[in-house]
Amino acid sequence: MARRLNSPARPDDPHLVGPVRTCIGCRERASTSELLRMTAGSGPDGQPVVVPDPDGTAPGRGAHLHPTTGCYDLAVRRKAFARALRISGAALGDARVGEYIATRAAATRTDPTDRDWSNSS
């Protein structure tokens, strides 16, 4: 039996290049280069935590998220980390991902006071 590649429910987006994954926050499909991969790891106390994997090379089951505070907040509110990583029973710490996203957002944010006004008229 032949598989249908273009399903009417999920048509392929011609703008997406490479492997495509779904963000666990906003549930939109995007290429893996646009998303942050996360895996389950263990914290200092031995409890399971979500660990950012920006290189996408860590072993184990992964989940993907747009690296924005909006998608992160949606994923926390929906409790999507534990469901996507298939970890049950214990509370799953997601603070490391939140810190990573906040650090990345602060690094890409431009401050209007950093402009060089020497050549302006």
mmCIF file of C-alpha atoms in Angstrom:
data_model
loop_
_atom_site.group_PDB
_atom_site.id
_atom_site.type_symbol
_atom_site.label_atom_id
_atom_site.label_comp_id
_atom_site.label_asym_id
_atom_site.label_seq_id
_atom_site.Cartn_x
_atom_site.Cartn_y
_atom_site.Cartn_z
ATOM 1 C CA MET A 1 0.000 0.000 0.000
ATOM 2 C CA ALA A 2 1.458 3.378 -0.975
ATOM 3 C CA ARG A 3 1.894 6.098 1.624
ATOM 4 C CA ARG A 4 0.488 9.508 0.902
ATOM 5 C CA LEU A 5 3.147 12.115 1.459
ATOM 6 C CA ASN A 6 0.878 15.137 1.129
ATOM 7 C CA SER A 7 -1.975 14.612 3.535
ATOM 8 C CA PRO A 8 -4.835 17.149 3.301
ATOM 9 C CA ALA A 9 -4.750 17.429 7.094
ATOM 10 C CA ARG A 10 -1.027 18.308 7.151
ATOM 11 C CA PRO A 11 0.104 19.528 3.755
ATOM 12 C CA ASP A 12 3.834 19.879 3.314
ATOM 13 C CA ASP A 13 4.955 23.487 3.585
ATOM 14 C CA PRO A 14 7.289 24.223 0.679
ATOM 15 C CA HIS A 15 9.041 26.922 2.740
ATOM 16 C CA LEU A 16 10.302 24.437 5.332
ATOM 17 C CA VAL A 17 13.718 23.100 4.450
ATOM 18 C CA GLY A 18 15.271 20.009 6.007
ATOM 19 C CA PRO A 19 13.820 17.998 8.882
ATOM 20 C CA VAL A 20 10.599 19.412 10.321
ATOM 21 C CA ARG A 21 9.543 19.206 13.977
ATOM 22 C CA THR A 22 6.661 20.609 16.033
ATOM 23 C CA CYS A 23 7.256 23.200 18.765
ATOM 24 C CA ILE A 24 5.859 21.878 22.063
ATOM 25 C CA GLY A 25 4.881 25.423 23.056
ATOM 26 C CA CYS A 26 2.934 26.898 20.152
ATOM 27 C CA ARG A 27 2.449 23.568 18.295
ATOM 28 C CA GLU A 28 3.613 25.067 14.989
ATOM 29 C CA ARG A 29 5.775 23.095 12.590
ATOM 30 C CA ALA A 30 9.230 24.486 11.828
ATOM 31 C CA SER A 31 12.554 23.261 10.519
ATOM 32 C CA THR A 32 14.935 21.947 13.153
ATOM 33 C CA SER A 33 17.339 24.817 12.512
ATOM 34 C CA GLU A 34 14.728 27.225 13.921
ATOM 35 C CA LEU A 35 13.990 25.180 17.050
ATOM 36 C CA LEU A 36 15.862 24.430 20.264
ATOM 37 C CA ARG A 37 16.178 20.722 21.047
ATOM 38 C CA MET A 38 15.841 19.619 24.665
ATOM 39 C CA THR A 39 16.484 16.304 26.357
ATOM 40 C CA ALA A 40 15.890 14.897 29.810
ATOM 41 C CA GLY A 41 18.843 14.866 32.169
ATOM 42 C CA SER A 42 19.380 14.711 35.905
ATOM 43 C CA GLY A 43 19.878 17.650 38.202
ATOM 44 C CA PRO A 44 22.297 17.947 41.123
ATOM 45 C CA ASP A 45 19.742 16.336 43.443
ATOM 46 C CA GLY A 46 19.150 13.410 41.102
ATOM 47 C CA GLN A 47 15.713 14.630 40.011
ATOM 48 C CA PRO A 48 14.958 14.718 36.278
ATOM 49 C CA VAL A 49 15.397 18.103 34.574
ATOM 50 C CA VAL A 50 15.019 19.392 31.044
ATOM 51 C CA VAL A 51 18.405 20.205 29.521
ATOM 52 C CA PRO A 52 18.849 22.441 26.465
ATOM 53 C CA ASP A 53 20.673 20.745 23.599
ATOM 54 C CA PRO A 54 21.460 23.561 21.144
ATOM 55 C CA ASP A 55 23.778 21.352 19.056
ATOM 56 C CA GLY A 56 21.159 18.607 18.790
ATOM 57 C CA THR A 57 23.697 15.877 19.532
ATOM 58 C CA ALA A 58 22.735 14.647 23.009
ATOM 59 C CA PRO A 59 21.529 11.051 23.198
ATOM 60 C CA GLY A 60 18.003 10.185 24.154
ATOM 61 C CA ARG A 61 14.508 11.355 23.378
ATOM 62 C CA GLY A 62 14.277 14.989 22.392
ATOM 63 C CA ALA A 63 11.610 17.660 22.272
ATOM 64 C CA HIS A 64 11.718 20.875 20.261
ATOM 65 C CA LEU A 65 10.780 24.430 21.176
ATOM 66 C CA HIS A 66 11.069 27.836 19.537
ATOM 67 C CA PRO A 67 13.758 29.646 21.563
ATOM 68 C CA THR A 68 11.397 32.436 22.633
ATOM 69 C CA THR A 69 9.953 33.273 26.019
ATOM 70 C CA GLY A 70 6.424 33.088 24.580
ATOM 71 C CA CYS A 71 6.761 29.478 23.459
ATOM 72 C CA TYR A 72 8.601 28.572 26.657
ATOM 73 C CA ASP A 73 5.782 30.043 28.788
ATOM 74 C CA LEU A 74 3.178 28.156 26.748
ATOM 75 C CA ALA A 75 5.078 24.890 27.194
ATOM 76 C CA VAL A 76 5.350 25.434 30.968
ATOM 77 C CA ARG A 77 1.659 26.309 31.265
ATOM 78 C CA ARG A 78 0.633 23.249 29.222
ATOM 79 C CA LYS A 79 3.085 20.978 31.092
ATOM 80 C CA ALA A 80 4.378 19.912 27.709
ATOM 81 C CA PHE A 81 7.951 19.044 28.742
ATOM 82 C CA ALA A 82 7.077 15.890 30.683
ATOM 83 C CA ARG A 83 4.583 14.765 28.058
ATOM 84 C CA ALA A 84 6.946 15.332 25.114
ATOM 85 C CA LEU A 85 9.913 13.688 26.828
ATOM 86 C CA ARG A 86 7.691 10.890 28.200
ATOM 87 C CA ILE A 87 8.718 11.294 31.816
ATOM 88 C CA SER A 88 6.044 10.531 34.367
ATOM 89 C CA GLY A 89 5.785 10.350 38.098
ATOM 90 C CA ALA A 90 8.303 13.004 39.107
ATOM 91 C CA ALA A 91 8.252 16.765 38.797
ATOM 92 C CA LEU A 92 10.348 17.776 35.818
ATOM 93 C CA GLY A 93 12.508 20.850 36.364
ATOM 94 C CA ASP A 94 12.605 23.208 33.392
ATOM 95 C CA ALA A 95 14.584 26.114 34.875
ATOM 96 C CA ARG A 96 17.715 25.388 32.815
ATOM 97 C CA VAL A 97 15.811 25.819 29.569
ATOM 98 C CA GLY A 98 14.238 29.044 30.847
ATOM 99 C CA GLU A 99 17.656 30.405 31.802
ATOM 100 C CA TYR A 100 19.090 29.434 28.407
ATOM 101 C CA ILE A 101 16.268 31.169 26.530
ATOM 102 C CA ALA A 102 16.469 34.286 28.721
ATOM 103 C CA THR A 103 20.239 34.479 28.199
ATOM 104 C CA ARG A 104 19.852 34.056 24.457
ATOM 105 C CA ALA A 105 17.092 36.694 24.306
ATOM 106 C CA ALA A 106 19.225 39.151 26.276
ATOM 107 C CA ALA A 107 22.176 38.564 23.938
ATOM 108 C CA THR A 108 20.132 39.227 20.790
ATOM 109 C CA ARG A 109 18.264 42.234 22.180
ATOM 110 C CA THR A 110 19.660 45.515 20.949
ATOM 111 C CA ASP A 111 19.816 48.496 23.236
ATOM 112 C CA PRO A 112 18.993 51.809 21.506
ATOM 113 C CA THR A 113 21.619 53.545 23.654
ATOM 114 C CA ASP A 114 24.368 51.445 22.045
ATOM 115 C CA ARG A 115 24.103 53.292 18.743
ATOM 116 C CA ASP A 116 26.969 55.302 17.334
ATOM 117 C CA TRP A 117 25.528 58.777 16.867
ATOM 118 C CA SER A 118 28.782 60.375 15.682
ATOM 119 C CA ASN A 119 27.825 60.324 11.985
ATOM 120 C CA SER A 120 24.197 61.392 12.353
ATOM 121 C CA SER A 121 23.030 64.808 11.200
#
